[in-house]
Amino acid sequence: MNTLLTTASVPEERGRPILDAATREVIGHAPVHTVGELNAAVSAAAAAQPSWAALGHAERSRLLHAIADDLDAQAEELGEIITREQGKAGGAGEAHGAAHWLRTTADLVLEPQLLQDDGSSRTELHHVPLGVVASIGPWNFPVMIAAWHFAPALRMGNTVVLKPSENTPLSVLALAGILRRHLPEGVLTVVSGDREVGAALAGHPRIAKIVFTGSTATGRRIVESSAGNLARLTLELGGNDAAIVLPGTDVGAVADQLFWAAFMNTGQVCAALKRLYVHDSLYAELVSALAERAEKATMGPGTDKANRLGPVQNPAQFAIVSRLVAEARERGARIVTGGAPAAELGPLFYRPTIIAEVEDDAAVVAEEQFGPVLPVIRYTEVDDAVRRANATEQGLGASVWGADPEEAAAVAQRMEAGTVWVNQHGGVDPGIPFGGTKSSGYGLEFGVEGLKAMAATKIIRR
Ligand code: NAD
């Protein structure tokens, strides 16, 4: 029996059924909190905030470390909930990843800054808590992204009200069960509800900051909500990351990395590789190398650790993936492999799909697919590839691949994205700032910049 799941779940008559993404069996019931319960959580967070801030950095960091240790100790149990609810193999890896994030965030150093001192006057810049932070998260990495939000917020002396995606509430409620063992009452509360509760949280008058990870469409609504409370925003929104493979690249050396940059977590990654631009001279070879990997990749329920690809997490996303592939096929693109559901594995499995001879205006290229599908697009001139890669509203990540890293880094300078990787794609690190440009959002997470984003600046002049 999974005791974390038992504590996260409520009796059937009081909750909404949450399904195993792979088998579609009910794994538990998530509470559906009301706006009244949300208001109570925000009030409790506001009441707890001054004494949490008064604890100081050293004590808050110590508590983040203690939570990280507990997360590592409970990673198998928490990981099982993540795997079943979200679908990924290796849910425990996500729990360990969250622990790593907590430790690094706890150990970051952000000192007050001396701005000026001329003997007769002195000016210092301090980073002080904002108050209550609202965290609103998606369903692709429910526990990891919750940690991305709450770790810097708590570290800086804020309290947090966290609303997980309605698709993956149980893993975050289970995480909250671990947090409760370490944190004073009210310091972090999970409110499990639908979009209406999310909207009420974003617009709540006592919220000082909203950190949101999710789609660009919802990000826009959150900006509107924040007109009322003037909450500061960190918006990590959708991505449609392009990669450019330069002429002369060793296809054998990069094919694996390119494949997993696109298909990790079954493509349900904000900064997954979603459009691959390949030079004409390498095109045929790389398309077949990717198709070979797609055909070999093991797919099935994440509870079997041999499976590296799982289901699409929810029916709405499955419908998007199916539509984008169907549209590409209708317009004459070549479905090299995949292109159909893997119904024998379960209703939400979709075969890893490589699409070739596809144009920029195909929906599968122009829109974020967020699933196990990669369009491979041919180019002949590097300048043209850069222009086409940049011709999108999104600007989360991008990558450039080539035999000469200096040449690739020079092309990377011309890519419009918050992070541009060279000969790699999608890696994030708790010490290195991460954030989007254009419609992929604004504000930074991670590293010292991420701490600053969870604080107000205060100038002391004397
Ligand atoms: P979503 O926007 O549908 O939902 C995200 C969250 O917002 C959910 O908790 C939802 O209940 C809540 N919500 C919905 N309407 C709201 C409103 N009006 N006000 C406040 N909250 C509201 O996104 P999703 O489908 O869960 O996640 C997938 C998207 O997230 C993809 O576009 C992906 O690229 C993006 N994403 C981005 C990053 C990043 O770091 N940039 C990371 C992961 C996912």
Short mmCIF file of C-alpha atoms and ligand atoms in Angstrom, two decimals:
data_model
loop_
_atom_site.label_atom_id
_atom_site.label_comp_id
_atom_site.label_asym_id
_atom_site.label_seq_id
_atom_site.Cartn_x
_atom_site.Cartn_y
_atom_site.Cartn_z
CA MET A 1 0.00 0.00 0.00
CA ASN A 2 1.21 3.48 -0.86
CA THR A 3 0.69 5.49 2.33
CA LEU A 4 1.46 8.79 0.60
CA LEU A 5 -1.32 8.09 -1.89
CA THR A 6 -3.70 7.19 0.93
CA THR A 7 -3.07 10.53 2.65
CA ALA A 8 -3.33 12.51 -0.61
CA SER A 9 -6.60 10.93 -1.70
CA VAL A 10 -10.05 11.69 -0.25
CA PRO A 11 -13.09 9.36 -0.05
CA GLU A 12 -14.86 8.82 -3.35
CA GLU A 13 -17.93 10.89 -2.44
CA ARG A 14 -15.78 13.92 -1.62
CA GLY A 15 -13.47 14.01 -4.62
CA ARG A 16 -12.89 13.74 -8.34
CA PRO A 17 -11.53 10.47 -9.70
CA ILE A 18 -7.94 10.59 -10.90
CA LEU A 19 -6.94 8.01 -13.45
CA ASP A 20 -3.78 6.07 -14.13
CA ALA A 21 -2.55 7.67 -17.38
CA ALA A 22 -1.57 4.29 -18.84
CA THR A 23 -4.37 1.96 -17.76
CA ARG A 24 -7.15 4.53 -17.12
CA GLU A 25 -7.94 2.83 -13.79
CA VAL A 26 -8.99 5.07 -10.91
CA ILE A 27 -6.00 5.49 -8.60
CA GLY A 28 -7.58 7.83 -6.08
CA HIS A 29 -9.80 10.85 -5.59
CA ALA A 30 -8.59 14.42 -5.42
CA PRO A 31 -10.41 17.01 -3.36
CA VAL A 32 -12.14 19.72 -5.35
CA HIS A 33 -11.52 22.75 -3.21
CA THR A 34 -13.89 25.66 -3.43
CA VAL A 35 -13.10 29.34 -3.76
CA GLY A 36 -14.02 29.62 -0.06
CA GLU A 37 -11.33 27.06 0.83
CA LEU A 38 -8.90 28.91 -1.39
CA ASN A 39 -9.62 32.15 0.48
CA ALA A 40 -8.96 30.37 3.78
CA ALA A 41 -5.64 29.05 2.45
CA VAL A 42 -4.55 32.53 1.35
CA SER A 43 -5.52 33.98 4.76
CA ALA A 44 -3.54 31.24 6.53
CA ALA A 45 -0.55 31.92 4.27
CA ALA A 46 -0.74 35.66 4.98
CA ALA A 47 -0.95 34.99 8.74
CA ALA A 48 2.03 32.61 8.65
CA GLN A 49 4.26 34.81 6.51
CA PRO A 50 5.74 37.27 9.05
CA SER A 51 7.03 34.56 11.38
CA TRP A 52 8.29 32.49 8.43
CA ALA A 53 10.22 35.55 7.20
CA ALA A 54 11.52 36.14 10.72
CA LEU A 55 13.12 32.67 10.81
CA GLY A 56 15.93 33.92 8.58
CA HIS A 57 17.75 32.40 5.63
CA ALA A 58 19.84 29.89 7.58
CA GLU A 59 16.86 28.24 9.24
CA ARG A 60 14.72 28.26 6.10
CA SER A 61 17.61 26.70 4.16
CA ARG A 62 17.98 24.05 6.86
CA LEU A 63 14.30 23.18 6.50
CA LEU A 64 14.61 22.96 2.69
CA HIS A 65 17.47 20.50 3.17
CA ALA A 66 15.40 18.45 5.61
CA ILE A 67 12.53 18.32 3.10
CA ALA A 68 14.99 17.26 0.38
CA ASP A 69 16.25 14.38 2.56
CA ASP A 70 12.68 13.29 3.22
CA LEU A 71 11.86 13.51 -0.51
CA ASP A 72 14.81 11.28 -1.33
CA ALA A 73 13.74 8.81 1.35
CA GLN A 74 10.17 8.73 -0.02
CA ALA A 75 11.11 8.92 -3.70
CA GLU A 76 9.92 5.42 -4.59
CA GLU A 77 6.50 5.93 -3.02
CA LEU A 78 6.04 9.45 -4.39
CA GLY A 79 7.49 8.30 -7.72
CA GLU A 80 4.86 5.58 -8.02
CA ILE A 81 2.11 8.21 -7.76
CA ILE A 82 3.88 10.42 -10.33
CA THR A 83 4.29 7.49 -12.69
CA ARG A 84 0.70 6.35 -12.46
CA GLU A 85 -0.90 9.79 -12.57
CA GLN A 86 1.44 11.44 -15.10
CA GLY A 87 2.45 8.34 -17.06
CA LYS A 88 6.24 8.67 -17.11
CA ALA A 89 8.63 5.86 -16.35
CA GLY A 90 10.97 6.86 -13.57
CA GLY A 91 8.64 8.94 -11.42
CA ALA A 92 11.13 8.42 -8.59
CA GLY A 93 13.68 10.28 -10.71
CA GLU A 94 11.38 13.29 -10.72
CA ALA A 95 11.16 13.14 -6.91
CA HIS A 96 14.97 12.96 -6.62
CA GLY A 97 15.23 15.84 -9.10
CA ALA A 98 12.95 17.95 -6.92
CA ALA A 99 15.16 17.15 -3.89
CA HIS A 100 18.23 18.26 -5.83
CA TRP A 101 16.46 21.52 -6.70
CA LEU A 102 15.62 22.17 -3.07
CA ARG A 103 19.20 21.64 -1.91
CA THR A 104 20.74 23.84 -4.56
CA THR A 105 18.18 26.57 -3.93
CA ALA A 106 18.81 26.33 -0.19
CA ASP A 107 22.55 26.85 -0.75
CA LEU A 108 22.39 29.82 -3.12
CA VAL A 109 23.91 33.01 -1.74
CA LEU A 110 22.15 36.34 -2.18
CA GLU A 111 23.75 39.02 -0.04
CA PRO A 112 22.61 42.62 0.34
CA GLN A 113 24.47 44.83 -2.11
CA LEU A 114 26.41 47.94 -1.15
CA LEU A 115 25.52 50.45 -3.85
CA GLN A 116 27.38 53.45 -2.60
CA ASP A 117 29.50 54.52 0.38
CA ASP A 118 31.40 57.80 0.31
CA GLY A 119 32.10 58.14 4.02
CA SER A 120 29.24 60.54 4.69
CA SER A 121 26.41 58.53 3.13
CA ARG A 122 25.79 54.88 2.39
CA THR A 123 23.20 53.04 0.26
CA GLU A 124 22.39 49.36 0.44
CA LEU A 125 20.06 47.16 -1.63
CA HIS A 126 18.27 44.39 0.28
CA HIS A 127 16.06 41.56 -1.03
CA VAL A 128 12.99 41.22 1.17
CA PRO A 129 10.00 38.86 1.03
CA LEU A 130 7.03 39.76 -1.15
CA GLY A 131 4.31 38.10 0.98
CA VAL A 132 2.08 35.33 -0.31
CA VAL A 133 3.15 33.68 -3.58
CA ALA A 134 0.65 31.84 -5.78
CA SER A 135 2.06 28.88 -7.66
CA ILE A 136 0.06 27.43 -10.56
CA GLY A 137 1.46 24.40 -12.30
CA PRO A 138 1.05 22.06 -15.29
CA TRP A 139 0.75 18.28 -15.57
CA ASN A 140 3.97 17.25 -17.30
CA PHE A 141 6.33 17.43 -14.28
CA PRO A 142 3.91 18.03 -11.40
CA VAL A 143 6.33 17.54 -8.50
CA MET A 144 9.45 18.94 -10.12
CA ILE A 145 7.74 22.13 -11.27
CA ALA A 146 6.06 22.57 -7.89
CA ALA A 147 9.58 22.48 -6.38
CA TRP A 148 10.81 25.00 -8.97
CA HIS A 149 8.09 27.31 -7.70
CA PHE A 150 8.03 26.85 -3.95
CA ALA A 151 11.75 26.36 -3.20
CA PRO A 152 12.89 29.90 -4.10
CA ALA A 153 9.64 31.39 -2.79
CA LEU A 154 10.05 29.79 0.65
CA ARG A 155 13.78 30.40 0.74
CA MET A 156 13.15 34.15 0.33
CA GLY A 157 10.67 34.25 3.22
CA ASN A 158 7.38 34.10 1.35
CA THR A 159 4.56 31.71 2.05
CA VAL A 160 2.93 29.77 -0.79
CA VAL A 161 -0.48 28.67 -1.99
CA LEU A 162 0.02 26.09 -4.69
CA LYS A 163 -2.53 24.95 -7.24
CA PRO A 164 -1.53 21.84 -9.18
CA SER A 165 -2.98 20.94 -12.54
CA GLU A 166 -6.38 19.29 -12.27
CA ASN A 167 -4.82 16.46 -14.31
CA THR A 168 -2.12 15.63 -11.74
CA PRO A 169 -3.20 16.78 -8.26
CA LEU A 170 -2.47 13.59 -6.32
CA SER A 171 1.31 13.66 -6.69
CA VAL A 172 1.40 17.28 -5.53
CA LEU A 173 -0.96 16.56 -2.62
CA ALA A 174 1.34 13.66 -1.67
CA LEU A 175 4.30 16.04 -1.88
CA ALA A 176 2.43 18.41 0.42
CA GLY A 177 2.07 15.53 2.89
CA ILE A 178 5.88 15.40 3.07
CA LEU A 179 6.20 19.18 3.34
CA ARG A 180 3.73 19.32 6.22
CA ARG A 181 6.14 17.31 8.37
CA HIS A 182 8.65 20.15 8.20
CA LEU A 183 6.85 23.44 7.69
CA PRO A 184 4.80 25.49 10.15
CA GLU A 185 1.05 25.64 9.55
CA GLY A 186 0.03 27.88 6.64
CA VAL A 187 3.51 28.20 5.11
CA LEU A 188 2.57 26.05 2.12
CA THR A 189 -0.95 24.96 1.25
CA VAL A 190 -2.05 22.99 -1.77
CA VAL A 191 -5.43 23.93 -3.18
CA SER A 192 -6.68 21.25 -5.53
CA GLY A 193 -9.22 22.59 -7.95
CA ASP A 194 -9.99 23.35 -11.52
CA ARG A 195 -9.38 26.37 -13.70
CA GLU A 196 -11.93 28.42 -11.74
CA VAL A 197 -9.90 28.01 -8.55
CA GLY A 198 -6.73 28.84 -10.52
CA ALA A 199 -8.33 32.05 -11.78
CA ALA A 200 -9.55 32.99 -8.27
CA LEU A 201 -6.04 32.41 -6.90
CA ALA A 202 -4.37 34.49 -9.62
CA GLY A 203 -6.77 37.37 -9.02
CA HIS A 204 -6.79 37.17 -5.23
CA PRO A 205 -6.19 40.59 -3.64
CA ARG A 206 -3.70 39.24 -1.10
CA ILE A 207 -1.41 37.56 -3.63
CA ALA A 208 1.86 39.44 -4.15
CA LYS A 209 3.39 37.23 -6.81
CA ILE A 210 2.24 34.58 -9.25
CA VAL A 211 4.63 32.00 -10.61
CA PHE A 212 2.93 30.17 -13.43
CA THR A 213 4.07 27.32 -15.66
CA GLY A 214 1.64 26.28 -18.34
CA SER A 215 0.28 27.23 -21.71
CA THR A 216 0.62 30.61 -23.36
CA ALA A 217 -3.17 30.97 -23.55
CA THR A 218 -3.54 30.58 -19.77
CA GLY A 219 -0.51 32.85 -19.23
CA ARG A 220 -2.39 35.63 -21.01
CA ARG A 221 -5.39 35.13 -18.69
CA ILE A 222 -3.11 35.34 -15.68
CA VAL A 223 -1.70 38.64 -16.90
CA GLU A 224 -5.27 39.93 -17.04
CA SER A 225 -6.02 38.63 -13.53
CA SER A 226 -2.95 40.39 -12.19
CA ALA A 227 -4.27 43.77 -13.33
CA GLY A 228 -6.38 43.74 -10.15
CA ASN A 229 -3.83 42.74 -7.51
CA LEU A 230 -0.76 44.00 -9.42
CA ALA A 231 0.93 40.73 -8.51
CA ARG A 232 4.39 40.34 -9.98
CA LEU A 233 4.62 37.57 -12.51
CA THR A 234 6.99 34.84 -13.54
CA LEU A 235 5.49 33.20 -16.61
CA GLU A 236 7.02 30.00 -17.98
CA LEU A 237 4.82 29.32 -20.97
CA GLY A 238 4.73 27.08 -23.97
CA GLY A 239 7.67 26.42 -26.24
CA ASN A 240 8.11 25.36 -29.84
CA ASP A 241 11.86 24.83 -29.72
CA ALA A 242 13.76 24.57 -32.97
CA ALA A 243 17.10 22.85 -33.48
CA ILE A 244 19.35 23.47 -36.46
CA VAL A 245 21.75 20.74 -37.55
CA LEU A 246 24.60 22.37 -39.49
CA PRO A 247 26.27 20.81 -42.54
CA GLY A 248 29.20 18.61 -41.57
CA THR A 249 27.59 17.33 -38.35
CA ASP A 250 28.35 13.69 -37.51
CA VAL A 251 24.85 12.20 -37.66
CA GLY A 252 25.85 9.03 -35.78
CA ALA A 253 27.21 11.11 -32.92
CA VAL A 254 24.11 13.29 -32.46
CA ALA A 255 21.13 11.14 -33.43
CA ASP A 256 20.56 9.68 -29.96
CA GLN A 257 20.71 13.02 -28.22
CA LEU A 258 18.41 14.63 -30.80
CA PHE A 259 15.93 11.80 -30.45
CA TRP A 260 15.73 12.03 -26.67
CA ALA A 261 15.66 15.84 -26.73
CA ALA A 262 12.39 15.45 -28.61
CA PHE A 263 10.93 12.33 -26.98
CA MET A 264 11.91 12.58 -23.32
CA ASN A 265 8.78 12.32 -21.16
CA THR A 266 7.04 11.26 -24.39
CA GLY A 267 7.58 14.75 -25.79
CA GLN A 268 5.66 16.40 -22.95
CA VAL A 269 8.42 18.81 -22.01
CA CYS A 270 8.21 22.59 -22.32
CA ALA A 271 11.73 22.81 -23.73
CA ALA A 272 11.63 19.63 -25.78
CA LEU A 273 12.95 19.79 -29.30
CA LYS A 274 9.81 20.34 -31.35
CA ARG A 275 11.05 21.38 -34.84
CA LEU A 276 14.21 19.93 -36.29
CA TYR A 277 15.87 21.81 -39.20
CA VAL A 278 18.39 19.59 -40.98
CA HIS A 279 20.76 20.53 -43.79
CA ASP A 280 19.94 18.93 -47.11
CA SER A 281 23.28 17.06 -47.15
CA LEU A 282 22.40 15.15 -43.95
CA TYR A 283 18.65 15.01 -44.25
CA ALA A 284 18.07 11.44 -45.45
CA GLU A 285 20.64 9.96 -43.09
CA LEU A 286 19.32 11.77 -40.01
CA VAL A 287 15.66 11.05 -40.79
CA SER A 288 16.40 7.34 -40.98
CA ALA A 289 18.58 7.41 -37.84
CA LEU A 290 15.72 9.05 -35.91
CA ALA A 291 13.13 6.64 -37.31
CA GLU A 292 15.30 3.72 -36.29
CA ARG A 293 15.43 5.04 -32.72
CA ALA A 294 11.67 5.68 -32.68
CA GLU A 295 11.02 2.09 -33.75
CA LYS A 296 13.33 0.70 -31.08
CA ALA A 297 12.17 2.90 -28.18
CA THR A 298 10.27 0.84 -25.64
CA MET A 299 6.77 2.15 -24.97
CA GLY A 300 4.29 1.07 -22.33
CA PRO A 301 3.14 1.78 -18.77
CA GLY A 302 5.75 3.65 -16.74
CA THR A 303 5.31 1.17 -13.89
CA ASP A 304 7.50 -1.14 -15.99
CA LYS A 305 10.89 0.54 -15.80
CA ALA A 306 11.96 -1.01 -19.10
CA ASN A 307 9.59 1.38 -20.87
CA ARG A 308 11.17 4.66 -21.80
CA LEU A 309 8.08 6.12 -23.45
CA GLY A 310 4.70 6.29 -21.76
CA PRO A 311 1.21 7.48 -22.66
CA VAL A 312 0.14 11.00 -23.50
CA GLN A 313 -1.11 12.20 -20.13
CA ASN A 314 -4.67 13.19 -20.95
CA PRO A 315 -7.31 12.82 -23.70
CA ALA A 316 -7.25 16.52 -24.66
CA GLN A 317 -3.51 16.40 -25.36
CA PHE A 318 -3.93 13.08 -27.18
CA ALA A 319 -6.50 14.75 -29.45
CA ILE A 320 -4.04 17.60 -30.20
CA VAL A 321 -1.27 15.15 -31.12
CA SER A 322 -3.63 13.10 -33.33
CA ARG A 323 -4.93 16.24 -35.09
CA LEU A 324 -1.47 17.61 -35.83
CA VAL A 325 -0.28 14.33 -37.35
CA ALA A 326 -3.49 13.92 -39.39
CA GLU A 327 -3.14 17.43 -40.79
CA ALA A 328 0.49 16.78 -41.77
CA ARG A 329 -0.48 13.54 -43.50
CA GLU A 330 -3.36 15.20 -45.38
CA ARG A 331 -1.08 17.89 -46.75
CA GLY A 332 1.35 15.30 -48.10
CA ALA A 333 4.09 15.15 -45.46
CA ARG A 334 5.81 11.77 -45.16
CA ILE A 335 5.06 9.84 -41.97
CA VAL A 336 8.36 7.97 -41.74
CA THR A 337 7.34 5.95 -38.70
CA GLY A 338 4.48 6.01 -36.19
CA GLY A 339 1.60 8.26 -37.13
CA ALA A 340 -1.03 6.23 -35.30
CA PRO A 341 -2.19 5.38 -31.78
CA ALA A 342 -0.66 2.34 -30.10
CA ALA A 343 -4.12 1.23 -28.95
CA GLU A 344 -2.93 -2.21 -27.90
CA LEU A 345 -1.00 -0.53 -25.04
CA GLY A 346 -3.88 1.60 -23.80
CA PRO A 347 -6.18 4.39 -24.98
CA LEU A 348 -3.64 7.25 -24.64
CA PHE A 349 -0.56 5.68 -26.21
CA TYR A 350 0.60 7.21 -29.49
CA ARG A 351 3.46 5.69 -31.46
CA PRO A 352 6.64 7.75 -31.56
CA THR A 353 6.30 9.57 -34.85
CA ILE A 354 8.86 11.05 -37.22
CA ILE A 355 7.49 13.27 -39.97
CA ALA A 356 9.62 14.23 -42.98
CA GLU A 357 9.14 16.45 -46.07
CA VAL A 358 7.05 18.80 -43.98
CA GLU A 359 6.73 22.55 -44.49
CA ASP A 360 6.95 25.34 -41.93
CA ASP A 361 3.27 26.18 -42.23
CA ALA A 362 2.10 22.64 -41.35
CA ALA A 363 0.32 22.78 -38.00
CA VAL A 364 2.71 20.18 -36.53
CA VAL A 365 5.57 22.63 -37.15
CA ALA A 366 3.78 25.91 -36.44
CA GLU A 367 2.11 24.72 -33.20
CA GLU A 368 3.53 23.14 -30.06
CA GLN A 369 2.73 19.42 -30.32
CA PHE A 370 3.65 18.47 -26.71
CA GLY A 371 3.66 14.78 -27.51
CA PRO A 372 5.68 11.98 -29.16
CA VAL A 373 5.99 13.58 -32.60
CA LEU A 374 8.93 15.25 -34.32
CA PRO A 375 8.75 17.08 -37.65
CA VAL A 376 12.08 17.08 -39.53
CA ILE A 377 12.39 20.00 -41.93
CA ARG A 378 14.89 20.33 -44.77
CA TYR A 379 16.98 23.46 -45.39
CA THR A 380 19.81 24.42 -47.73
CA GLU A 381 21.11 27.78 -46.42
CA VAL A 382 21.96 28.30 -42.74
CA ASP A 383 20.70 31.92 -42.85
CA ASP A 384 17.38 30.65 -44.13
CA ALA A 385 17.19 28.01 -41.37
CA VAL A 386 17.83 30.66 -38.71
CA ARG A 387 15.14 32.91 -40.16
CA ARG A 388 12.62 30.05 -40.27
CA ALA A 389 13.51 28.79 -36.79
CA ASN A 390 12.95 32.31 -35.44
CA ALA A 391 9.70 32.82 -37.34
CA THR A 392 7.51 31.76 -34.41
CA GLU A 393 5.77 33.48 -31.54
CA GLN A 394 7.47 31.19 -29.04
CA GLY A 395 10.98 31.69 -27.71
CA LEU A 396 11.66 29.25 -24.89
CA GLY A 397 14.65 27.19 -26.04
CA ALA A 398 16.58 26.39 -29.22
CA SER A 399 19.71 24.51 -30.17
CA VAL A 400 22.41 24.42 -32.81
CA TRP A 401 24.36 21.27 -33.65
CA GLY A 402 27.63 21.11 -35.54
CA ALA A 403 31.11 19.63 -35.76
CA ASP A 404 32.67 22.99 -34.90
CA PRO A 405 31.28 24.20 -31.55
CA GLU A 406 32.49 27.77 -32.21
CA GLU A 407 30.64 27.95 -35.49
CA ALA A 408 27.55 26.47 -33.81
CA ALA A 409 27.84 28.97 -30.93
CA ALA A 410 27.96 31.84 -33.44
CA VAL A 411 24.70 30.60 -34.97
CA ALA A 412 23.31 30.19 -31.44
CA GLN A 413 23.76 33.94 -30.93
CA ARG A 414 21.25 34.53 -33.69
CA MET A 415 18.51 32.30 -32.30
CA GLU A 416 15.61 34.03 -30.56
CA ALA A 417 15.13 32.04 -27.33
CA GLY A 418 15.72 32.31 -23.60
CA THR A 419 18.20 29.42 -23.67
CA VAL A 420 20.16 28.27 -26.70
CA TRP A 421 22.03 25.00 -26.32
CA VAL A 422 25.00 23.97 -28.47
CA ASN A 423 25.27 20.25 -29.28
CA GLN A 424 22.68 19.50 -26.60
CA HIS A 425 19.05 20.46 -25.98
CA GLY A 426 16.73 20.86 -23.02
CA GLY A 427 19.03 20.47 -20.03
CA VAL A 428 18.19 22.69 -17.06
CA ASP A 429 20.14 23.23 -13.85
CA PRO A 430 18.98 24.66 -10.52
CA GLY A 431 21.93 27.07 -10.48
CA ILE A 432 21.45 28.48 -13.99
CA PRO A 433 18.68 30.96 -14.83
CA PHE A 434 15.96 29.72 -17.16
CA GLY A 435 13.12 31.60 -18.79
CA GLY A 436 11.47 32.37 -22.09
CA THR A 437 11.27 35.24 -24.54
CA LYS A 438 8.42 36.34 -26.82
CA SER A 439 5.20 34.38 -26.08
CA SER A 440 7.09 31.83 -23.98
CA GLY A 441 6.83 34.23 -21.08
CA TYR A 442 8.98 36.46 -18.94
CA GLY A 443 10.85 36.40 -15.68
CA LEU A 444 13.56 33.97 -14.67
CA GLU A 445 13.59 30.86 -12.52
CA PHE A 446 16.60 29.08 -10.95
CA GLY A 447 19.87 30.39 -9.64
CA VAL A 448 20.31 33.70 -7.88
CA GLU A 449 18.11 35.36 -10.53
CA GLY A 450 15.34 32.99 -9.48
CA LEU A 451 15.73 34.08 -5.84
CA LYS A 452 15.56 37.74 -6.85
CA ALA A 453 12.33 37.01 -8.70
CA MET A 454 10.80 35.93 -5.37
CA ALA A 455 11.81 39.10 -3.52
CA ALA A 456 11.15 42.82 -3.48
CA THR A 457 14.13 45.14 -3.46
CA LYS A 458 14.44 47.57 -0.60
CA ILE A 459 16.93 50.43 -0.67
CA ILE A 460 18.27 51.63 2.67
CA ARG A 461 19.97 55.04 2.54
CA ARG A 462 21.67 56.59 5.49
P1 NAD B 1 -2.55 24.93 -18.84
O1 NAD B 1 -2.23 26.35 -19.16
O2 NAD B 1 -3.74 24.34 -19.49
O3 NAD B 1 -2.77 24.75 -17.28
C1 NAD B 1 -1.79 25.09 -16.35
C2 NAD B 1 -2.44 25.44 -15.02
O4 NAD B 1 -3.19 26.64 -15.13
C3 NAD B 1 -3.39 24.39 -14.49
O5 NAD B 1 -3.13 24.23 -13.10
C4 NAD B 1 -4.76 25.02 -14.72
O6 NAD B 1 -5.75 24.59 -13.82
C5 NAD B 1 -4.44 26.47 -14.48
N1 NAD B 1 -5.39 27.41 -15.10
C6 NAD B 1 -6.19 27.24 -16.18
N2 NAD B 1 -6.87 28.38 -16.44
C7 NAD B 1 -6.49 29.27 -15.52
C8 NAD B 1 -6.82 30.65 -15.29
N3 NAD B 1 -7.68 31.31 -16.06
N4 NAD B 1 -6.21 31.29 -14.27
C9 NAD B 1 -5.31 30.63 -13.49
N5 NAD B 1 -4.97 29.35 -13.65
C10 NAD B 1 -5.56 28.67 -14.67
O7 NAD B 1 -1.21 24.13 -19.19
P2 NAD B 1 -1.00 22.55 -19.15
O8 NAD B 1 -1.78 21.98 -20.31
O9 NAD B 1 -1.22 22.03 -17.79
O10 NAD B 1 0.57 22.43 -19.46
C11 NAD B 1 1.10 22.32 -20.74
C12 NAD B 1 1.72 23.63 -21.18
O11 NAD B 1 2.67 24.06 -20.20
C13 NAD B 1 2.52 23.49 -22.46
O12 NAD B 1 2.24 24.60 -23.30
C14 NAD B 1 3.97 23.56 -22.01
O13 NAD B 1 4.88 24.02 -22.97
C15 NAD B 1 3.87 24.47 -20.84
N6 NAD B 1 5.01 24.28 -19.94
C16 NAD B 1 5.95 25.27 -19.87
C17 NAD B 1 7.06 25.10 -19.06
C18 NAD B 1 8.11 26.17 -18.97
O14 NAD B 1 8.97 26.08 -18.08
N7 NAD B 1 8.10 27.16 -19.81
C19 NAD B 1 7.20 23.93 -18.30
C20 NAD B 1 6.22 22.94 -18.40
C21 NAD B 1 5.12 23.14 -19.22
#
